[in-house]
């Protein structure tokens, strides 16, 4: 039985997709069977792993809206042990199409129930919003990782996300937990980065991952080559950070 983890923050540009791709790849490198779900209409996770979306018959959209067998949407990636259910721009309209569906908040949960036994981890890259697709992701998940960018407005909007998680826990998914807050784009030369780290740590204590993701040009370059940073430059700081994060996550879930 896999552990299902959403990566969510309605604030854009916090490193959510970068973390989804590279944490999934790092877990796979640690020998875990990993499925990554691209639940963002921008489909950056899909293109960042080299998937040609236009050539696909089925994506997460068809699974949610048309009820197709999710096994037909799973594609292999360049990384051993890592599979992906890609996204598509059609997912933009899925929220409207899902509005009149029965148990609309639990559609993704029902999709993943068909796959749970085949993986150790299922990671869901959520869109930067708190719409129905993100609600579906949180309803389907055991826990959520919240990436937080080391910048001045880092904590802005987190209260809104935490409130959404609280509502989902009370109405849809009582077992949902916060896996951890992940500091991204950290630069230890900047006083601001260290201040943000201290502030997040003061607010959330042990819920903050010990691993921080440093600013690293290789992390920005890797998606254009359709691979994770662990494939693109295994010796880079970014690859080391995500390897450390994967090990920390595995240790937390022993």
C-alpha angles and dihedrals in degrees: 000000000000129000111239115212127181122206105213142168122139088213110093126225097035096121097263097139092039088053094045092054098041099039089050090050092046092051089049090051087054087060098260121138104238134189118191119202117204102210095167119098089217086069093207091145090056096048090041088062093049098256115153099220096191091063095056126103096195134030135163087284094063090046093054102036104028099030095234119169105273090218087072090058097050114106130186120241133208088264119083113241092017121109130173140208100206129217130229136203086250087075087079089073096040094087091060092045091049095052095087096039121110114256088004093174092057102050095103091045089057091048093051093045086072091057106033097099093055100061141048094214133019113192122193120203104208126204118252093263140075095236130132095284091055090046087053090051093050091045090053095046135092091206145353133231113209114203112209121194116224096240139111097271094042097128094041109115096011090104089058092050092047089051090052090050089050092052092047090049092052098043111021115011117023092177096059112125135181105250091193151298112262120205110218136185089026118176112185090197090067120079089210093061091053092046092052091048091051092046094050090045090050091051100042107020115185091010088076114091114241088222115082124193110233125211105268129171091213090064089058094046100047099073092058087061092050095242140098120261088253089064096036099050114355092182095054125112089244092056091049092048093053092044088054090047092051091051091048091050092049090049091050090053099048 
